[in-house]
Each structure stands twice: as structure tokens, then as C-alpha cells.
Short mmCIF file of C-alpha atoms in Angstrom, two decimals:
data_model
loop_
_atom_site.label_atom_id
_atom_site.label_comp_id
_atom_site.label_asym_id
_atom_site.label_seq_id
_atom_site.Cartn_x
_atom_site.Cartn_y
_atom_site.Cartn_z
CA UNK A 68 -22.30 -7.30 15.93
CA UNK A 69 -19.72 -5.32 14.75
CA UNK A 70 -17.64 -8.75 13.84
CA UNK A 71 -19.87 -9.77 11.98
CA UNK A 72 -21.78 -6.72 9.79
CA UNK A 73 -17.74 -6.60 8.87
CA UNK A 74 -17.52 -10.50 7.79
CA UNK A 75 -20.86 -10.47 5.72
CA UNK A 76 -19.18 -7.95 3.38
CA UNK A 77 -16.69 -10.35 2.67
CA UNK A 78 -18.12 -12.47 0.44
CA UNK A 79 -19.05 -15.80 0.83
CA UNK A 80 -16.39 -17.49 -0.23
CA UNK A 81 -15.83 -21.11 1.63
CA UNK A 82 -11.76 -22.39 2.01
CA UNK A 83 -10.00 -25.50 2.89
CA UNK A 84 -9.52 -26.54 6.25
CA UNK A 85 -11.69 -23.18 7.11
CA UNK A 86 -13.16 -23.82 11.20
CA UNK A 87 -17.04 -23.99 11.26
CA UNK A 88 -19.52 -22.88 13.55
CA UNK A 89 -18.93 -20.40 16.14
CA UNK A 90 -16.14 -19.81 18.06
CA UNK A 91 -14.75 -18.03 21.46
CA UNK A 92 -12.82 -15.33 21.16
CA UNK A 93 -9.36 -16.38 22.92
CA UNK A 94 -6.74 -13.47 24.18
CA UNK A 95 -5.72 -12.40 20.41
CA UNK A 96 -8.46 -10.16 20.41
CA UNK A 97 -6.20 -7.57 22.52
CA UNK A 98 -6.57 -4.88 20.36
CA UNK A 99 -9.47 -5.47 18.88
CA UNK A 100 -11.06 -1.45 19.75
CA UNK A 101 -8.58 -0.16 16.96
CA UNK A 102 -9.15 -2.56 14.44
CA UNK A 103 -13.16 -3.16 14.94
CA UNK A 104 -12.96 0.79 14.21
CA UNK A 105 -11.35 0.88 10.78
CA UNK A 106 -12.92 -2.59 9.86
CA UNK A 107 -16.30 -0.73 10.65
CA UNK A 108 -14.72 2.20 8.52
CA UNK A 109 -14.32 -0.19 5.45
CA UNK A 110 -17.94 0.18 5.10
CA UNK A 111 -17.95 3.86 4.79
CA UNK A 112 -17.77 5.10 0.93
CA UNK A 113 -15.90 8.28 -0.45
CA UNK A 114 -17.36 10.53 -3.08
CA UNK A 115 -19.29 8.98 -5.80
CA UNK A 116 -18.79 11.55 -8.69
CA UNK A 117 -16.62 10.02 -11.57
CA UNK A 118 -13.84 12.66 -13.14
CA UNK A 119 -13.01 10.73 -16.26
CA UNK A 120 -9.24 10.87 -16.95
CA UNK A 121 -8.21 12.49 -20.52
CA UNK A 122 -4.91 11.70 -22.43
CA UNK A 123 -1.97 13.66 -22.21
CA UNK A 124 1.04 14.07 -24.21
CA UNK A 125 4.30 13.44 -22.47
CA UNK A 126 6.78 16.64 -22.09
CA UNK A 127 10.68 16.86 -22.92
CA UNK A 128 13.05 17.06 -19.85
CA UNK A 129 16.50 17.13 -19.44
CA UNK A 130 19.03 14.05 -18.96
CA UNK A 131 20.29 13.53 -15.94
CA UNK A 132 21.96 9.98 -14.93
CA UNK A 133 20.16 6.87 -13.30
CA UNK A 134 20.81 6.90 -9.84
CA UNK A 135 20.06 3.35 -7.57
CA UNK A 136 17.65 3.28 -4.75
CA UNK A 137 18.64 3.13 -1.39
CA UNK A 138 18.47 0.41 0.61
CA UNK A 139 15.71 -0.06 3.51
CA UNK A 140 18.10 -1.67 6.60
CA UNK A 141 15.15 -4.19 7.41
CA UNK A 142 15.79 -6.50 3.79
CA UNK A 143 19.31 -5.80 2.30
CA UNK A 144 19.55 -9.07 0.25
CA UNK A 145 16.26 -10.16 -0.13
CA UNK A 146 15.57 -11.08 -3.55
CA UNK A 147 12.71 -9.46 -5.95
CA UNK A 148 9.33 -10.95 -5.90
CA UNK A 149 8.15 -12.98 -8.87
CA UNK A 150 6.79 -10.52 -10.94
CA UNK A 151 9.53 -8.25 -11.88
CA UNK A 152 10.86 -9.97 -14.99
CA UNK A 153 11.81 -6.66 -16.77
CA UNK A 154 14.92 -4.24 -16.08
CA UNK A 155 14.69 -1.13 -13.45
CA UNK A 156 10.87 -1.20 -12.91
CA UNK A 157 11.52 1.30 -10.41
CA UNK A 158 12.97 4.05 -13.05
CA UNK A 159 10.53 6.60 -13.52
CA UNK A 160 9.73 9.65 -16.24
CA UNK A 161 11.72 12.70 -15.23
CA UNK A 162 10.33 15.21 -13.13
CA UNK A 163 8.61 18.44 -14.70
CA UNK A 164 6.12 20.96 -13.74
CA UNK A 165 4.80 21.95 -16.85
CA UNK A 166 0.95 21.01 -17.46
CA UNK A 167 -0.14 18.52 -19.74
CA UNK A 168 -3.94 17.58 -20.55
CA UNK A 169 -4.06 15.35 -17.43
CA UNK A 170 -2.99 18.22 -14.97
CA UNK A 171 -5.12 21.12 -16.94
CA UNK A 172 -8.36 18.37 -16.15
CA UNK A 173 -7.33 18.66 -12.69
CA UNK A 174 -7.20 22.22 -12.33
CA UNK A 175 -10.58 22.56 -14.23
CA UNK A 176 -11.94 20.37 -11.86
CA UNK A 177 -10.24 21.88 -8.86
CA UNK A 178 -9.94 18.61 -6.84
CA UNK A 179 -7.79 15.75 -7.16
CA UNK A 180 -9.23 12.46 -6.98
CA UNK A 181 -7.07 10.27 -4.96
CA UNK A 182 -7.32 6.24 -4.46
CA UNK A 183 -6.06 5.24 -0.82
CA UNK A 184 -6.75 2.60 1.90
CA UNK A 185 -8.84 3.76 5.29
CA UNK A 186 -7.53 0.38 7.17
CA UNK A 187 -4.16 0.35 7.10
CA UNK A 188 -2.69 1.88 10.69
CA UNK A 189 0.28 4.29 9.96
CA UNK A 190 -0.52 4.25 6.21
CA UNK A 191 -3.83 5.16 5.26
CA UNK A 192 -6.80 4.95 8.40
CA UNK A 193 -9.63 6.88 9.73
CA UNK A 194 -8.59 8.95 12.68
CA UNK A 195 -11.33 9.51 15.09
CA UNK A 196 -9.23 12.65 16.36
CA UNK A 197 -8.66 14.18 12.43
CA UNK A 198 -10.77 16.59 11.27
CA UNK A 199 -12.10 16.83 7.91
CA UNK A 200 -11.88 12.92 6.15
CA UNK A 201 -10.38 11.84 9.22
CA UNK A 202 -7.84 10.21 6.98
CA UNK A 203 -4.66 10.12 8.18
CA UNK A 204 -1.28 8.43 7.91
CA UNK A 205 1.97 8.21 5.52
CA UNK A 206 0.12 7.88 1.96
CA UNK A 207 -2.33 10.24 2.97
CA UNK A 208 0.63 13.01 3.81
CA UNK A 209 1.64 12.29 0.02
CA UNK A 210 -1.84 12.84 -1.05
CA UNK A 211 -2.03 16.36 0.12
CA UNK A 212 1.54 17.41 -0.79
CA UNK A 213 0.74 16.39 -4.63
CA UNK A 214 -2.51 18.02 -4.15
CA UNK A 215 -0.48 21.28 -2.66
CA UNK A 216 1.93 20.98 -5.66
CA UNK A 217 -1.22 20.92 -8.36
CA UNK A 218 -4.31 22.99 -6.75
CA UNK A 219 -2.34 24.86 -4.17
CA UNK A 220 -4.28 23.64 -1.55
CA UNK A 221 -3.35 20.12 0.09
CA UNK A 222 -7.34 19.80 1.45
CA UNK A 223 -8.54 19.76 -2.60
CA UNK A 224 -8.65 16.07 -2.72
CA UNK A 225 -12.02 13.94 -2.99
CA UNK A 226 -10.71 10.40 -1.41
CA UNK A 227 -11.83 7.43 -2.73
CA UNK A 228 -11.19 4.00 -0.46
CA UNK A 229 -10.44 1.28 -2.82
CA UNK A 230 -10.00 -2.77 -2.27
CA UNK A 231 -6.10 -3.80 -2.79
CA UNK A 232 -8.07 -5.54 -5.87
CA UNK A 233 -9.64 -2.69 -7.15
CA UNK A 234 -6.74 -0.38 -7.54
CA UNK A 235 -5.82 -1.29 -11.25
CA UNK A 236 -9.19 -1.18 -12.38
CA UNK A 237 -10.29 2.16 -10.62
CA UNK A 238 -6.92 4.01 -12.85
CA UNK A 239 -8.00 2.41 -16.26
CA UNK A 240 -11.92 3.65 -15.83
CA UNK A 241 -11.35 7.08 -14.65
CA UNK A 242 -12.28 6.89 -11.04
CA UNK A 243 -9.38 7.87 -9.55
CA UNK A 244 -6.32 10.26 -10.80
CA UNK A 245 -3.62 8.69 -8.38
CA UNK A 246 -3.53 5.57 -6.06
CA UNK A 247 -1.53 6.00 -2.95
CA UNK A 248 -2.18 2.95 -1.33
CA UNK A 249 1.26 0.87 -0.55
CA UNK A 250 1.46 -0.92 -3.71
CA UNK A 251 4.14 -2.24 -4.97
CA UNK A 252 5.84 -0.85 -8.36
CA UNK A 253 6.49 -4.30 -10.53
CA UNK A 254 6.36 -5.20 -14.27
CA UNK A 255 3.40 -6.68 -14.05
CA UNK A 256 1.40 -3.57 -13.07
CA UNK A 257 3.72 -1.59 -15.77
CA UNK A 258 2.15 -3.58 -18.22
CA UNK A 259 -1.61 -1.71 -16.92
CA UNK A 260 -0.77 1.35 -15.09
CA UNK A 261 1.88 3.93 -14.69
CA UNK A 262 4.27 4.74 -11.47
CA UNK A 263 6.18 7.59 -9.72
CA UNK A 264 9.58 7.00 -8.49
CA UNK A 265 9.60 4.52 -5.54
CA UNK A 266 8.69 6.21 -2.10
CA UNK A 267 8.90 3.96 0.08
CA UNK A 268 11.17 0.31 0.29
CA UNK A 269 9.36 -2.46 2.07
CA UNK A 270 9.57 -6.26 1.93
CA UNK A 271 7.18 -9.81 2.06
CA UNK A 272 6.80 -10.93 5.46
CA UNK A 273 4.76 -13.45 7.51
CA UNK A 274 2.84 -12.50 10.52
CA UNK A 275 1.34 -15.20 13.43
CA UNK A 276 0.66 -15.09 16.35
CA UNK A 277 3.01 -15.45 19.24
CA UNK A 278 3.36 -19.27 19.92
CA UNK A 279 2.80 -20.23 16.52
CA UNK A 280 4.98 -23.41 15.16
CA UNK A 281 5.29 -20.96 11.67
CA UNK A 282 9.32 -20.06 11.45
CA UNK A 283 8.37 -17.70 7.96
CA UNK A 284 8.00 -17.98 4.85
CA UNK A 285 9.34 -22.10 4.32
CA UNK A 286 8.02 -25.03 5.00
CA UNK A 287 7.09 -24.54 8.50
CA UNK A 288 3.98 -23.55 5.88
CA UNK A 289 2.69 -26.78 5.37
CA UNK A 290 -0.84 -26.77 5.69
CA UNK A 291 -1.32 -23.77 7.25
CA UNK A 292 -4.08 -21.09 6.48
CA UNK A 293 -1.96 -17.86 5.03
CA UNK A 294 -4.47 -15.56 4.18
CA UNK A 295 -3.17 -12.65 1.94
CA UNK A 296 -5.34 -9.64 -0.11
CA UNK A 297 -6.35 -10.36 -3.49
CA UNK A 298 -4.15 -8.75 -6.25
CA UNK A 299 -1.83 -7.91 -3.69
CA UNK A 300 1.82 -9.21 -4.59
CA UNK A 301 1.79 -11.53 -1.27
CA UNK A 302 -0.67 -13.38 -3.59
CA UNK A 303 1.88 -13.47 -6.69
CA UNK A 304 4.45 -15.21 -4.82
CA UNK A 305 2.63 -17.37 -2.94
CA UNK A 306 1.17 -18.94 -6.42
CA UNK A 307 4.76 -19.21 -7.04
CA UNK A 308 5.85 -21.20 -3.94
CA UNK A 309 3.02 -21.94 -1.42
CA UNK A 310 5.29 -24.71 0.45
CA UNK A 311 1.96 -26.52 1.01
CA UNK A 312 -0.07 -24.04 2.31
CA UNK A 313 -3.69 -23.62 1.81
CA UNK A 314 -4.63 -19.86 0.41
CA UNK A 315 -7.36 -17.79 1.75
CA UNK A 316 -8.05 -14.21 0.14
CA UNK A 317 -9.83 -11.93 0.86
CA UNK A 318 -10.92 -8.36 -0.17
CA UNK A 319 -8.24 -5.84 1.60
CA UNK A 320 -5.14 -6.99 4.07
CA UNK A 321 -6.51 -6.05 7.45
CA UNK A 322 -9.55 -8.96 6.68
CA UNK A 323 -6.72 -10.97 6.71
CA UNK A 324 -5.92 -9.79 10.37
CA UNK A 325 -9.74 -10.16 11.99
CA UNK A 326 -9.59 -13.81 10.53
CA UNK A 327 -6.47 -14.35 11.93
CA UNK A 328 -7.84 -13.16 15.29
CA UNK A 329 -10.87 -15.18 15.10
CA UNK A 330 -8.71 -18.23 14.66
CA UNK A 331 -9.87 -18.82 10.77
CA UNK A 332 -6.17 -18.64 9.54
CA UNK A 333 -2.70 -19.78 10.91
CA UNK A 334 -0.50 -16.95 9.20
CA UNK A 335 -0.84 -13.56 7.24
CA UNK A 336 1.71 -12.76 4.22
CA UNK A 337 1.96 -9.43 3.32
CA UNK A 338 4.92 -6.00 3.64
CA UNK A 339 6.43 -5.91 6.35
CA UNK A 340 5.82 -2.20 6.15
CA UNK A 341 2.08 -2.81 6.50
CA UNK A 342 2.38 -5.74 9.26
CA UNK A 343 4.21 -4.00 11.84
CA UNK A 344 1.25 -1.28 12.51
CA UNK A 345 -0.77 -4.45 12.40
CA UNK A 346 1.36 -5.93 15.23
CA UNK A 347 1.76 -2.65 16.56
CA UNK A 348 -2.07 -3.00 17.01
CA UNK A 349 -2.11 -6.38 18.92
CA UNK A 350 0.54 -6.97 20.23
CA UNK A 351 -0.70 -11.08 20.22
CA UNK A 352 0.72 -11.01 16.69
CA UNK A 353 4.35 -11.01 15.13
CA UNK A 354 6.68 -11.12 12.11
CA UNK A 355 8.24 -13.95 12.07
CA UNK A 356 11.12 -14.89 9.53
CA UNK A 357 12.93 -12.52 7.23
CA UNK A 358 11.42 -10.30 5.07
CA UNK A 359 11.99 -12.66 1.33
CA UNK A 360 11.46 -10.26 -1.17
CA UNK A 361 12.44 -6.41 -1.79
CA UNK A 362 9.45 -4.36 -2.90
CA UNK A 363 9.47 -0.18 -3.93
CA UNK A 364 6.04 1.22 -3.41
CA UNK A 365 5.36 4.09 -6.13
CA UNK A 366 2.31 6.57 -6.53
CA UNK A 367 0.30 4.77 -9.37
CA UNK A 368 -2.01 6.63 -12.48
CA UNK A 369 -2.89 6.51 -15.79
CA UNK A 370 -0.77 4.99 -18.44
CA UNK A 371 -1.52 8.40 -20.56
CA UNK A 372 -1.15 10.46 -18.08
CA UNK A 373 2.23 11.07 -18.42
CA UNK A 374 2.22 14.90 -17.57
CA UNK A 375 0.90 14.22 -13.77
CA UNK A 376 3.42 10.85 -13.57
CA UNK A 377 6.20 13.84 -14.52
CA UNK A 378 4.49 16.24 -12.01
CA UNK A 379 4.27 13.96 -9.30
CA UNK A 380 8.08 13.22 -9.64
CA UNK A 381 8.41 16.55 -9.68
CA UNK A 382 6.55 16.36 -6.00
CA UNK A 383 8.68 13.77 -4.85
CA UNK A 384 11.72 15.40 -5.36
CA UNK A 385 10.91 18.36 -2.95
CA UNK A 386 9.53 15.70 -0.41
CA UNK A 387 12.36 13.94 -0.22
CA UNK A 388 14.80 16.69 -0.13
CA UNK A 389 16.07 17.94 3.06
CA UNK A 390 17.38 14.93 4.82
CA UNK A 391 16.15 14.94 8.34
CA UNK A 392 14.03 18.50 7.78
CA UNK A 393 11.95 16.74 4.46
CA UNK A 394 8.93 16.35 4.50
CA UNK A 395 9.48 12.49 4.02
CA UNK A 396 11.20 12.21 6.85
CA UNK A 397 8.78 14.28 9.48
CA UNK A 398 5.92 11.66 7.83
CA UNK A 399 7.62 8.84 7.92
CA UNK A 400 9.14 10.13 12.16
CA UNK A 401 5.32 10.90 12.78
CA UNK A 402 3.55 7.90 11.34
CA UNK A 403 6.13 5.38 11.11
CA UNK A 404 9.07 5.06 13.10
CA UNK A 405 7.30 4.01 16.02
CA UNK A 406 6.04 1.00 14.28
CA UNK A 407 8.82 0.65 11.63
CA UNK A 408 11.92 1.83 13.30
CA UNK A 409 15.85 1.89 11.54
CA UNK A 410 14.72 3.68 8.11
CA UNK A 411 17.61 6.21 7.66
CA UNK A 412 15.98 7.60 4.21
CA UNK A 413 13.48 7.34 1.65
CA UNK A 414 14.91 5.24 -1.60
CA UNK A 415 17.02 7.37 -4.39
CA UNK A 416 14.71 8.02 -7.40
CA UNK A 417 15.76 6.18 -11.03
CA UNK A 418 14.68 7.82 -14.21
CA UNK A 419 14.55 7.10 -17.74
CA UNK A 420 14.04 8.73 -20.99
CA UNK A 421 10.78 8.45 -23.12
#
């Protein structure tokens, strides 16, 4: 029951090759209690009142030179994914803490409305043992130190769990003042929505199950079912090079998963980042291949809001700061290492003026 009041809310959208009619569950549903949870969790709404987001003026800041991002062990010549076709995507407004219209709107309101996932393990997930939103996970650790930084209180945040899809969209009409929610700072998006510095380095990666005749991401694709989340930047470059393979999307990435362990796809592409707590879930499933692309996730907002993009720099610079005694570094020993081991340090911020 619980497979499939999750599966109706996927739409009803039929693809190639797709298996019909029922079928048995085989071993890859080790596992399953974890994931059944959040999928059930996907159903489960945030807040519903809309704080509209105002325009605000960018501030003056000092120069300071560019400095280049570090490099995540786990992809240290993999190339950037098809949609970065301008220079330095990753290079950010400097860091200030003076408010602007965006942050005064905040204040007023005295919460700050925050886009994340609830599926993703490690990242952002409902925690049966948290109190409070029972989110937990990396992004959500962000959340609450920008909400620390603005309101002075890291519990004044009204969380709003958004589709990989929706996460554009929810910036541009107001629903949501930041999206933390591993995505993936490109041109592309530039061209819609405004980022932070990079927090986080990840890369493209396929994931299969154990067994599976797929090598990564080549030709070994050839008629497979990769299933990847819509408007997710697995999608991107797999319009770009498929190598055969037949697409199925789906609303958000851990869909992807439950088909996967039903036996409706052959393969998942998505981070690496985000596929080892999947595997770390069932342990039926692996990467396979090298990670093929080199992605920099940034906290996303408003292209006006250039006062809270300055203020969450601003953030990121005390987070990072510390070496092993940041804060990045006791999230990322708490909710990641055990799943993503080898990451040394969070990636160098790059600025730029106006």
C-alpha cells in the first residue's frame, strides 16, 4: 500500500520499454523501511502561507581577488556538464552584512522561508528521531545557520519541500526566499535565479544495481532505462549524449530509486553526492563508472535579491572557516562522511564585482 499511494502521485506518465503488470519484489528491496519512510514523507506539505519576495538594491563591498575552488578528491578531471557555456559560474557577489530590502522583509516577517528536499538521506530527509520538522541533514544545517545569521534564531525557518522541478519556479513567484536543495550552480540557472558561492563539489554518476551489465555512463547504455529527476542537470546531459538509452523522469531523484527497485528502470543518473546515501540505503545498489562531470552546488534566490545573495556569502564564509572545527566540516563529518568519505574541505569561494 505504501508502494503504491507513493507511485499514484507520480503522474501517469507511460515510457518505452516500461514492464507491465505486476511484479515480485526480488532482494533489491533490502532497504526498503528507510526509503518507504521518506517516499511516504513526499506526501507531507510544509507551510502554505506565501511571503512575496521584494526587490533589493545591491550594496558596495570591497575588492578582494578571485580565488579557485577546491577540488572534491572523488572527480579531479571530470569535465563540466553541458550547461555551463559562460565563464566562472561559480563566482559569487561579495559577502556583506548590511540589510537590503530583501533581508529587512525577512526580519519583518521574522521567519525565513526556505526551499529544501525531505527525501534525500544525508542531505535533506525527515528524521523520525528529530524534533521539531524532523528535517535533518547537510542542507538543512545550512538552513538554520543562514537563518541564525538573519533572525538570530536557527529554528525561524518555515520549510517548504519542493520537486527538483519546482525549484526555479518557487524563487521567481515568491514562495520561497532560498533553495537549499543540492542543485547545481550553472549558466543556465544564472540566466533565472541567483547563487551563493559553491558549498559543496559533487559530480554525475550512474547507479545500478549490483550485477548489472551497465559499466557507467557509455555505451554499456544502450537501451537501458536511466531514469533521472526532471530539471535536474542529470537530465541536461543526458539530452546531450543518451548513448541509446531510453529516458524516464520523474518528479524528485529518490522516485528514480523505488523504480529502480521495482525493476521499472536499469540505471539511475544523478550526483554522486546524492547516490551514495542512496546506496548507503540498499546496499543492492552501486555507482558504477566515474563520476563525468564536475558540478558546485550553491544556495539559490532571487535574481533581485542581491542583499540576502551578499548576506548569505557573508554566512558561508564563517561556515567554512575553521578547517576541521567549522561548522562545514562537523556537518559534512556528521551527515556525510559515512556515506561520502575522502572530502578534505568545502570548495574555495570565487567572487566578482557588480
Amino acid at each position: 500500500m505504501r508502494i503504491r499511494a507513493m507511485r499514484a502521485s507520480e503522474g501517469s506518465e507511460n515510457h518505452p520499454g516500461a514492464p507491465s503488470g505486476p511484479r515480485r519484489l526480488t532482494s533489491r528491496l533490502r532497504g526498503w523501511g528507510g526509503v518507504s519512510a521518506m517516499a511516504v514523507a513526499c506526501a507531507v506539505t510544509a507551510a502554505t502561507v506565501l511571503l512575496p519576495l521584494a526587490r533589493a538594491t545591491p550594496e558596495a563591498a570591497g575588492r578582494a581577488p578571485v580565488r579557485e575552488p577546491a577540488s572534491m578528491a572523488v572527480a579531479p578531471a571530470a569535465p563540466r556538464g553541458p550547461a555551463d557555456t559562460c565563464q566562472d559560474p561559480e563566482a559569487s557577489l561579495r559577502p556583506s552584512g548590511l540589510d537590503g530590502a530583501t533581508i529587512a522583509r525577512i526580519k519583518a516577517a521574522g521567519k525565513l522561508v526556505a526551499g529544501v528536499d525531505q527525501n534525500s538521506f544525508r542531505w535533506g530527509y525527515r528524521n523520525q528521531a528529530k524534533e521539531g520538522s524532523g528535517l535533518d541533514g547537510f542542507d538543512i544545517d545550512l538552513v538554520k545557520a543562514i537563518a541564525q545569521d538573519i533572525l538570530g534564531d536557527p529554528n525561524a525557518v518555515i520549510y517548504r519541500a519542493i520537486p527538483t522541478s519546482q525549484r526555479v519556479p518557487a524563487l521567481q513567484e515568491g514562495r520561497v526566499d532560498i533553495v537549499v536543495r543540492t542543485m547545481t550552480i550553472n549558466c543556465k540557472r544564472l540566466e533565472e535565479v541567483a547563487f551563493s558561492t559553491a558549498y559543496f563539489e559533487a559530480g554525475q554518476q550512474v547507479l545500478a544495481p549490483r550485477g548489472s551489465p551497465i559499466t557507467g555512463y557509455d555505451t554499456s547504455l544502450k537501451d537501458k532505462r536511466i531514469c533521472f529527476a526532471s530539471g535536474s542537470t542529470a537530465e541536461t546531459t543526458l539530452k546531450a549524449q543518451s548513448y541509446g538509452s531510453v529516458p524516464v523522469t520523474v518528479p524528485n531523484q529518490l522516485d528514480c530509486l523505488v523504480r529502480l527497485q521495482l525493476g521499472e528502470v536499469d540505471g539511475i543518473v544523478t550526483d554522486n553526492a546524492l547516490a551514495a546515501g542512496q546506496a548507503a540505503q540498499d546496499p543492492s545498489v552501486q555507482l558504477v563508472g566515474s563520476p563525468f562531470t564536475r558540478e558546485f552546488y550553491g544556495v539559490a534566490m532571487n535574481k533581485d535579491a542581491s542583499d540576502l545573495v551578499r548576506r548569505v556569502n557573508k554566512v558561508l564564509e564563517e561556515y567554512r572557516s575553521g578547517g576541521n572545527e567549522s561548522l562545514w566540516m562537523k556537518s559534512y563529518l556528521k551527515h556525510l562522511q559515512p556515506v561520502l568519505p575522502g572530502v578534505t574541505a568545502p570548495p574555495a569561494p570565487k567572487y566578482r564585482d557588480g
